[in-house]
Amino acid sequence: MNTTNDLLFPIVRVFGNTTANWTHDENETSSEGTNSLTTEMESLVSKAFKVLAYAVAIILSLVGNSLTIGSVYQNSSRRMRTVNNYLIVNLCFADLLITVCNMPRMISIVLVGFEWPIGGTFGLLLCKINSSVPFVSLLVSTLTFTFIALDRFLAVVFPLRRPMTKRVVAVIITVTWILPCCCYYLLFRYSDLIEIQGKTYCANFLIRDLLKTMDNYRTYLICDFIFVTGIPITTTTALYTAIGVKMYTRENPGIQTASSTARNRTVNRKVIAMLVTVEIVFCICWFPSWLALVCISPQPLQTICNSATFHFVRYFMSYSNSAITPYIYPIFNQNFRAGYLQIVNQVLSFCCGRMCPRVATNQVFPLQERTTTHFRRGMRTLNTTRI
């Protein structure tokens, strides 16, 4: 018979989800095993560090992804509403989803353990959402990476026509959400609240009720990894490699000057460098979670799987990808930089106007001066002020 830690929390230990996954009847599950990962004594400094790290990641993710979405929405430079940027916005929504639905739960786990704080129908709904969102968000991200790379590939191979129109992209974005929701409906379906010795937990009965055995569960996770991560990342890498080869070997169509050719290549290199950097950061952040697949092997590396430090690092790194990615765009793209700065200036102006309304209404902007002109018309004296 497997150890209790093998029977409990397999999803937690593999992909950083926050639900337990029971394989036996609730009465057979000991409370000692249930709390084996949550009652480990931690110093106050360690807990404070972890909570602070997650809080910073939440703030950075909310601000960065909101700025990215706002930049494309405002379209201040008239160049932001492109096919590629719409797909980037799709990535931002996936990152915001995991930020809002799962990062606060990770803080709760650090502070009080895996005990589920909310009961009733609403608590059950949150449990189901919390169980499936990380997987949905991950698949949305990898599919979007693939379509972004495909769009860049088509733009380089067919520079005079764009097969991926805005209507096509709207369909693609819809598919990138419908397909993951269908794939991970089972996680949503088999998540439920369970009470053990008076305490409520969010559990997933996928193994017990559907897969039946741990061997089937291992097969399921391996297939999931190949479909969700292996194929999309491999396809994306191949497309970017082909783009790089094509950019340095092709001749630009039409009659172009040397300066315009050099300028086009510079722009393309910056765009590709930005997208490749986003993909590399994604792989680095999720690599510890992919490494945790050894925990589902018949003889897992117990030193890694049972390390609290390793679990924190992989949870934090996988979720912090949402906080890092949006700040890559303005580094490589001037339009995103301008959009970010414009939104920040608007927010600061709004806050200043709310806090100092009198100052704001009487403000005279630099390089402007207020002039007053007096002149007499008939028997009346007119006084006009011009800025």
Short mmCIF file of C-alpha atoms in Angstrom, two decimals:
data_model
loop_
_atom_site.label_atom_id
_atom_site.label_comp_id
_atom_site.label_asym_id
_atom_site.label_seq_id
_atom_site.Cartn_x
_atom_site.Cartn_y
_atom_site.Cartn_z
CA MET A 1 0.00 0.00 0.00
CA ASN A 2 1.28 3.47 -0.82
CA THR A 3 2.26 5.89 1.90
CA THR A 4 -0.22 8.52 2.97
CA ASN A 5 1.68 11.24 1.17
CA ASP A 6 1.39 9.26 -2.05
CA LEU A 7 -2.35 8.95 -1.58
CA LEU A 8 -2.86 12.59 -0.67
CA PHE A 9 -2.01 15.72 -2.61
CA PRO A 10 -0.64 14.22 -5.85
CA ILE A 11 -1.93 17.18 -7.85
CA VAL A 12 -0.57 19.55 -5.25
CA ARG A 13 2.86 18.02 -5.50
CA VAL A 14 2.97 17.87 -9.29
CA PHE A 15 1.47 21.12 -10.58
CA GLY A 16 1.03 23.30 -7.56
CA ASN A 17 -2.73 23.03 -7.35
CA THR A 18 -4.31 23.65 -3.98
CA THR A 19 -6.62 20.69 -3.62
CA ALA A 20 -6.07 17.28 -2.18
CA ASN A 21 -6.78 14.23 -4.31
CA TRP A 22 -8.24 11.37 -2.29
CA THR A 23 -7.97 7.82 -3.56
CA HIS A 24 -9.71 6.02 -0.72
CA ASP A 25 -12.85 6.49 1.28
CA GLU A 26 -12.88 9.49 3.58
CA ASN A 27 -13.05 7.27 6.67
CA GLU A 28 -9.81 5.53 5.68
CA THR A 29 -7.88 8.79 5.45
CA SER A 30 -6.11 9.69 8.65
CA SER A 31 -6.06 13.26 9.85
CA GLU A 32 -2.34 12.90 10.51
CA GLY A 33 -1.72 12.24 6.82
CA THR A 34 -4.06 15.04 5.77
CA ASN A 35 -2.11 17.58 7.70
CA SER A 36 1.32 16.12 6.98
CA LEU A 37 2.09 18.88 4.51
CA THR A 38 0.37 21.66 6.41
CA THR A 39 1.35 21.26 10.04
CA GLU A 40 5.07 21.37 9.50
CA MET A 41 6.48 23.89 11.93
CA GLU A 42 7.75 27.01 10.28
CA SER A 43 9.37 30.00 11.83
CA LEU A 44 7.50 33.27 11.83
CA VAL A 45 10.22 34.81 9.64
CA SER A 46 9.81 32.05 7.05
CA LYS A 47 6.04 32.51 6.89
CA ALA A 48 6.39 36.27 6.66
CA PHE A 49 8.87 35.93 3.80
CA LYS A 50 6.58 33.60 1.86
CA VAL A 51 3.50 35.77 2.38
CA LEU A 52 5.44 38.87 1.33
CA ALA A 53 6.76 37.11 -1.77
CA TYR A 54 3.26 36.08 -2.88
CA ALA A 55 1.85 39.54 -2.07
CA VAL A 56 4.51 41.23 -4.21
CA ALA A 57 3.82 38.77 -7.05
CA ILE A 58 0.08 39.51 -6.86
CA ILE A 59 0.61 43.27 -7.00
CA LEU A 60 3.11 43.08 -9.86
CA SER A 61 0.85 40.75 -11.83
CA LEU A 62 -2.26 42.88 -11.38
CA VAL A 63 -0.46 46.10 -12.28
CA GLY A 64 1.62 44.73 -15.16
CA ASN A 65 -1.11 42.77 -16.91
CA SER A 66 -3.61 45.61 -16.47
CA LEU A 67 -1.13 48.05 -18.03
CA THR A 68 -0.62 45.72 -20.98
CA ILE A 69 -4.35 45.31 -21.59
CA GLY A 70 -4.91 49.04 -21.14
CA SER A 71 -2.14 49.91 -23.59
CA VAL A 72 -3.71 47.84 -26.35
CA TYR A 73 -7.20 49.09 -25.52
CA GLN A 74 -6.22 52.78 -25.61
CA ASN A 75 -4.20 52.32 -28.81
CA SER A 76 -2.53 55.68 -28.27
CA SER A 77 0.08 55.19 -31.00
CA ARG A 78 -2.45 53.75 -33.49
CA ARG A 79 -0.21 50.70 -33.75
CA MET A 80 -1.27 48.64 -30.78
CA ARG A 81 -4.35 46.86 -32.05
CA THR A 82 -2.53 44.23 -34.04
CA VAL A 83 -3.11 40.50 -34.30
CA ASN A 84 0.00 39.79 -32.25
CA ASN A 85 -0.98 42.19 -29.48
CA TYR A 86 -4.48 40.72 -29.25
CA LEU A 87 -2.87 37.36 -28.53
CA ILE A 88 -0.62 38.99 -25.94
CA VAL A 89 -3.75 40.39 -24.28
CA ASN A 90 -5.11 36.85 -24.22
CA LEU A 91 -1.99 35.80 -22.29
CA CYS A 92 -2.60 38.64 -19.85
CA PHE A 93 -6.13 37.47 -19.11
CA ALA A 94 -4.85 33.95 -18.43
CA ASP A 95 -2.25 35.38 -16.05
CA LEU A 96 -4.81 37.55 -14.29
CA LEU A 97 -7.09 34.55 -13.87
CA ILE A 98 -4.47 32.52 -12.03
CA THR A 99 -3.44 35.60 -10.03
CA VAL A 100 -6.94 36.30 -8.74
CA CYS A 101 -8.09 32.70 -8.25
CA ASN A 102 -4.98 30.94 -6.91
CA MET A 103 -2.34 33.26 -5.50
CA PRO A 104 -4.47 34.38 -2.52
CA ARG A 105 -5.07 30.69 -1.78
CA MET A 106 -1.32 30.12 -1.62
CA ILE A 107 -1.07 32.83 1.05
CA SER A 108 -3.86 31.12 2.96
CA ILE A 109 -1.99 27.80 2.79
CA VAL A 110 1.15 29.41 4.20
CA LEU A 111 -0.77 30.94 7.09
CA VAL A 112 -3.37 28.31 8.06
CA GLY A 113 -2.62 25.19 5.99
CA PHE A 114 -4.83 23.30 3.54
CA GLU A 115 -8.01 23.64 5.56
CA TRP A 116 -10.71 25.17 3.36
CA PRO A 117 -12.03 28.38 4.95
CA ILE A 118 -15.39 28.67 3.15
CA GLY A 119 -18.25 26.18 3.28
CA GLY A 120 -21.61 25.87 1.61
CA THR A 121 -22.47 26.17 -2.07
CA PHE A 122 -20.26 29.19 -2.62
CA GLY A 123 -17.32 27.47 -0.96
CA LEU A 124 -17.85 24.41 -3.16
CA LEU A 125 -17.87 26.59 -6.29
CA LEU A 126 -14.63 28.26 -5.21
CA CYS A 127 -13.13 24.83 -4.55
CA LYS A 128 -13.99 23.65 -8.07
CA ILE A 129 -12.66 26.86 -9.64
CA ASN A 130 -9.49 26.74 -7.57
CA SER A 131 -8.91 23.13 -8.62
CA SER A 132 -9.15 23.72 -12.37
CA VAL A 133 -7.94 27.28 -12.99
CA PRO A 134 -4.15 26.59 -12.89
CA PHE A 135 -4.48 23.87 -15.53
CA VAL A 136 -6.82 25.94 -17.73
CA SER A 137 -4.53 28.95 -17.49
CA LEU A 138 -1.46 26.87 -18.33
CA LEU A 139 -3.05 25.39 -21.45
CA VAL A 140 -4.39 28.79 -22.56
CA SER A 141 -0.85 30.17 -22.25
CA THR A 142 0.88 27.39 -24.19
CA LEU A 143 -1.73 27.44 -26.96
CA THR A 144 -1.43 31.22 -27.21
CA PHE A 145 2.37 30.92 -27.45
CA THR A 146 1.91 28.60 -30.39
CA PHE A 147 -0.49 30.92 -32.24
CA ILE A 148 1.73 33.95 -31.58
CA ALA A 149 4.66 32.10 -33.10
CA LEU A 150 2.47 31.01 -36.03
CA ASP A 151 1.39 34.60 -36.64
CA ARG A 152 5.03 35.78 -36.66
CA PHE A 153 5.99 32.90 -38.97
CA LEU A 154 3.25 33.78 -41.47
CA ALA A 155 4.20 37.46 -41.30
CA VAL A 156 7.79 36.62 -42.25
CA VAL A 157 6.97 34.03 -44.90
CA PHE A 158 4.09 36.01 -46.44
CA PRO A 159 5.04 39.67 -45.80
CA LEU A 160 2.69 41.07 -48.44
CA ARG A 161 -0.46 39.41 -47.09
CA ARG A 162 -1.62 38.48 -43.62
CA PRO A 163 -3.54 35.19 -43.42
CA MET A 164 -4.34 35.78 -39.73
CA THR A 165 -6.91 38.55 -39.75
CA LYS A 166 -8.62 39.99 -36.66
CA ARG A 167 -11.65 37.79 -37.33
CA VAL A 168 -9.47 34.70 -37.46
CA VAL A 169 -7.75 35.74 -34.23
CA ALA A 170 -11.12 36.18 -32.52
CA VAL A 171 -11.90 32.55 -33.38
CA ILE A 172 -8.45 31.45 -32.19
CA ILE A 173 -8.83 33.20 -28.84
CA THR A 174 -12.24 31.60 -28.36
CA VAL A 175 -10.75 28.17 -29.07
CA THR A 176 -7.85 28.75 -26.64
CA TRP A 177 -10.41 29.09 -23.85
CA ILE A 178 -13.06 26.56 -24.86
CA LEU A 179 -10.58 23.72 -25.41
CA PRO A 180 -8.87 24.02 -21.97
CA CYS A 181 -12.23 24.31 -20.22
CA CYS A 182 -13.38 21.10 -21.92
CA CYS A 183 -10.11 19.30 -21.20
CA TYR A 184 -10.15 20.12 -17.49
CA TYR A 185 -13.84 19.81 -16.86
CA LEU A 186 -13.07 16.55 -15.06
CA LEU A 187 -11.03 18.40 -12.45
CA PHE A 188 -13.94 20.78 -11.96
CA ARG A 189 -16.44 17.92 -11.88
CA TYR A 190 -14.66 15.73 -9.32
CA SER A 191 -13.66 18.49 -6.89
CA ASP A 192 -15.66 18.52 -3.69
CA LEU A 193 -15.53 19.61 -0.07
CA ILE A 194 -14.79 16.93 2.51
CA GLU A 195 -14.86 17.01 6.29
CA ILE A 196 -12.25 15.16 8.34
CA GLN A 197 -12.48 15.35 12.12
CA GLY A 198 -14.47 18.56 11.98
CA LYS A 199 -12.24 20.30 9.45
CA THR A 200 -13.19 21.09 5.84
CA TYR A 201 -10.86 20.41 2.93
CA CYS A 202 -11.11 20.93 -0.81
CA ALA A 203 -10.50 17.49 -2.32
CA ASN A 204 -10.43 16.03 -5.79
CA PHE A 205 -11.81 12.52 -6.26
CA LEU A 206 -10.56 12.06 -9.82
CA ILE A 207 -8.43 9.04 -8.92
CA ARG A 208 -10.94 7.35 -6.65
CA ASP A 209 -14.02 7.76 -8.83
CA LEU A 210 -12.64 7.74 -12.38
CA LEU A 211 -9.01 6.67 -12.76
CA LYS A 212 -9.26 4.06 -9.98
CA THR A 213 -5.50 3.41 -9.63
CA MET A 214 -2.31 5.43 -9.21
CA ASP A 215 -0.90 3.86 -12.37
CA ASN A 216 -3.77 5.31 -14.39
CA TYR A 217 -3.20 8.63 -12.66
CA ARG A 218 0.49 8.62 -13.64
CA THR A 219 -0.47 7.87 -17.25
CA TYR A 220 -3.00 10.70 -17.17
CA LEU A 221 -0.43 13.23 -15.90
CA ILE A 222 2.22 12.16 -18.40
CA CYS A 223 -0.25 12.50 -21.30
CA ASP A 224 -1.37 15.82 -19.89
CA PHE A 225 2.22 17.07 -19.78
CA ILE A 226 2.86 16.00 -23.38
CA PHE A 227 -0.33 17.60 -24.69
CA VAL A 228 -0.33 20.79 -22.61
CA THR A 229 3.38 21.58 -22.55
CA GLY A 230 5.49 19.30 -24.71
CA ILE A 231 3.75 19.68 -28.08
CA PRO A 232 2.98 23.45 -27.87
CA ILE A 233 6.44 24.45 -26.61
CA THR A 234 8.18 22.23 -29.16
CA THR A 235 6.04 23.64 -31.98
CA THR A 236 6.68 27.20 -30.83
CA THR A 237 10.44 26.62 -30.68
CA ALA A 238 10.44 25.11 -34.18
CA LEU A 239 8.50 28.08 -35.58
CA TYR A 240 10.86 30.63 -34.04
CA THR A 241 13.83 28.69 -35.38
CA ALA A 242 12.32 28.73 -38.86
CA ILE A 243 11.62 32.46 -38.50
CA GLY A 244 15.24 33.13 -37.59
CA VAL A 245 16.54 31.18 -40.58
CA LYS A 246 14.06 32.86 -42.92
CA MET A 247 14.86 36.38 -41.71
CA TYR A 248 18.57 36.01 -42.39
CA THR A 249 18.30 34.22 -45.74
CA ARG A 250 15.40 35.82 -47.57
CA GLU A 251 15.40 38.89 -49.78
CA ASN A 252 12.77 41.49 -49.03
CA PRO A 253 10.11 41.71 -51.78
CA GLY A 254 9.86 44.82 -53.91
CA ILE A 255 12.33 47.64 -54.36
CA GLN A 256 13.64 48.80 -51.00
CA THR A 257 16.55 50.93 -49.93
CA ALA A 258 19.29 49.58 -47.72
CA SER A 259 18.09 51.74 -44.82
CA SER A 260 14.49 50.50 -45.02
CA THR A 261 15.66 46.90 -45.23
CA ALA A 262 17.85 47.34 -42.19
CA ARG A 263 15.00 49.06 -40.33
CA ASN A 264 12.54 46.24 -41.11
CA ARG A 265 15.00 43.62 -39.93
CA THR A 266 15.64 45.54 -36.72
CA VAL A 267 11.92 45.76 -35.97
CA ASN A 268 11.42 42.07 -36.70
CA ARG A 269 14.39 41.12 -34.53
CA LYS A 270 13.01 43.13 -31.60
CA VAL A 271 9.57 41.56 -31.91
CA ILE A 272 10.99 38.05 -32.13
CA ALA A 273 13.42 38.74 -29.26
CA MET A 274 10.52 39.90 -27.09
CA LEU A 275 8.39 36.84 -27.83
CA VAL A 276 11.26 34.39 -27.42
CA THR A 277 12.14 36.00 -24.08
CA VAL A 278 8.56 35.59 -22.91
CA GLU A 279 8.67 31.90 -23.83
CA ILE A 280 12.04 31.36 -22.14
CA VAL A 281 10.85 33.03 -18.93
CA PHE A 282 7.72 30.87 -19.03
CA CYS A 283 9.79 27.69 -19.33
CA ILE A 284 12.15 28.73 -16.53
CA CYS A 285 9.27 29.56 -14.18
CA TRP A 286 7.42 26.32 -14.85
CA PHE A 287 10.47 24.05 -14.98
CA PRO A 288 10.39 23.14 -11.23
CA SER A 289 6.76 22.06 -11.63
CA TRP A 290 7.68 19.92 -14.63
CA LEU A 291 10.58 18.49 -12.64
CA ALA A 292 8.09 17.49 -9.96
CA LEU A 293 6.73 14.86 -12.35
CA VAL A 294 9.32 12.56 -10.75
CA CYS A 295 7.03 12.55 -7.73
CA ILE A 296 4.50 10.39 -9.60
CA SER A 297 7.03 7.76 -10.68
CA PRO A 298 6.78 4.33 -9.05
CA GLN A 299 9.84 5.14 -6.97
CA PRO A 300 9.88 8.93 -6.69
CA LEU A 301 12.84 10.92 -5.50
CA GLN A 302 11.62 11.35 -1.95
CA THR A 303 14.31 13.90 -1.11
CA ILE A 304 12.88 16.30 -3.69
CA CYS A 305 9.20 15.44 -3.33
CA ASN A 306 9.14 15.83 0.45
CA SER A 307 11.14 19.05 0.57
CA ALA A 308 9.03 21.99 1.77
CA THR A 309 11.53 24.41 0.26
CA PHE A 310 11.26 22.76 -3.16
CA HIS A 311 7.45 22.95 -3.06
CA PHE A 312 7.46 26.62 -2.16
CA VAL A 313 10.01 27.44 -4.88
CA ARG A 314 8.07 25.66 -7.62
CA TYR A 315 4.69 27.06 -6.54
CA PHE A 316 6.08 30.56 -6.32
CA MET A 317 8.05 30.37 -9.58
CA SER A 318 5.14 28.97 -11.58
CA TYR A 319 2.73 31.62 -10.33
CA SER A 320 5.26 34.47 -10.47
CA ASN A 321 5.50 33.98 -14.25
CA SER A 322 2.29 36.03 -14.35
CA ALA A 323 4.10 38.85 -12.55
CA ILE A 324 7.24 38.83 -14.70
CA THR A 325 5.89 38.50 -18.24
CA PRO A 326 4.04 41.85 -18.59
CA TYR A 327 7.22 43.80 -17.81
CA ILE A 328 9.09 42.18 -20.69
CA TYR A 329 6.92 43.89 -23.32
CA PRO A 330 7.95 47.52 -22.60
CA ILE A 331 11.63 46.51 -22.48
CA PHE A 332 11.57 45.47 -26.14
CA ASN A 333 8.67 47.49 -27.55
CA GLN A 334 8.50 51.29 -27.62
CA ASN A 335 4.74 51.30 -28.20
CA PHE A 336 4.16 49.36 -24.99
CA ARG A 337 6.50 51.72 -23.13
CA ALA A 338 4.53 54.72 -24.36
CA GLY A 339 1.24 53.03 -23.49
CA TYR A 340 2.39 52.17 -19.98
CA LEU A 341 3.61 55.73 -19.36
CA GLN A 342 0.40 57.24 -20.68
CA ILE A 343 -1.76 55.11 -18.39
CA VAL A 344 0.47 55.87 -15.38
CA ASN A 345 0.25 59.59 -16.12
CA GLN A 346 -3.53 59.36 -16.43
CA VAL A 347 -3.80 57.56 -13.09
CA LEU A 348 -1.51 60.08 -11.38
CA SER A 349 -3.42 62.99 -12.88
CA PHE A 350 -6.72 61.50 -11.75
CA CYS A 351 -5.43 60.89 -8.23
CA CYS A 352 -3.97 64.40 -8.06
CA GLY A 353 -7.24 65.85 -9.31
CA ARG A 354 -9.21 63.96 -6.66
CA MET A 355 -6.85 64.89 -3.84
CA CYS A 356 -6.17 68.50 -4.89
CA PRO A 357 -9.22 69.66 -6.88
CA ARG A 358 -8.60 73.36 -6.32
CA VAL A 359 -5.03 73.14 -7.50
CA ALA A 360 -6.03 71.09 -10.50
CA THR A 361 -8.75 73.47 -11.69
CA ASN A 362 -6.49 76.53 -11.47
CA GLN A 363 -3.44 74.87 -12.96
CA VAL A 364 -1.50 76.65 -15.70
CA PHE A 365 0.62 74.26 -17.73
CA PRO A 366 4.28 74.94 -18.58
CA LEU A 367 5.10 76.92 -21.70
CA GLN A 368 1.71 78.59 -21.40
CA GLU A 369 0.98 81.99 -19.92
CA ARG A 370 -2.20 83.68 -18.86
CA THR A 371 -2.80 87.05 -20.48
CA THR A 372 -5.57 89.53 -19.76
CA THR A 373 -6.70 92.04 -22.36
CA HIS A 374 -8.80 95.14 -21.67
CA PHE A 375 -10.46 97.01 -24.49
CA ARG A 376 -13.38 99.39 -24.83
CA ARG A 377 -16.27 98.75 -27.16
CA GLY A 378 -18.75 101.60 -27.24
CA MET A 379 -19.67 102.41 -23.65
CA ARG A 380 -18.75 98.95 -22.20
CA THR A 381 -15.36 97.71 -21.08
CA LEU A 382 -14.62 94.05 -21.93
CA ASN A 383 -12.15 91.93 -19.95
CA THR A 384 -10.95 88.71 -21.62
CA THR A 385 -8.50 86.14 -20.40
CA ARG A 386 -6.57 83.98 -22.85
CA ILE A 387 -4.32 81.02 -22.13
#
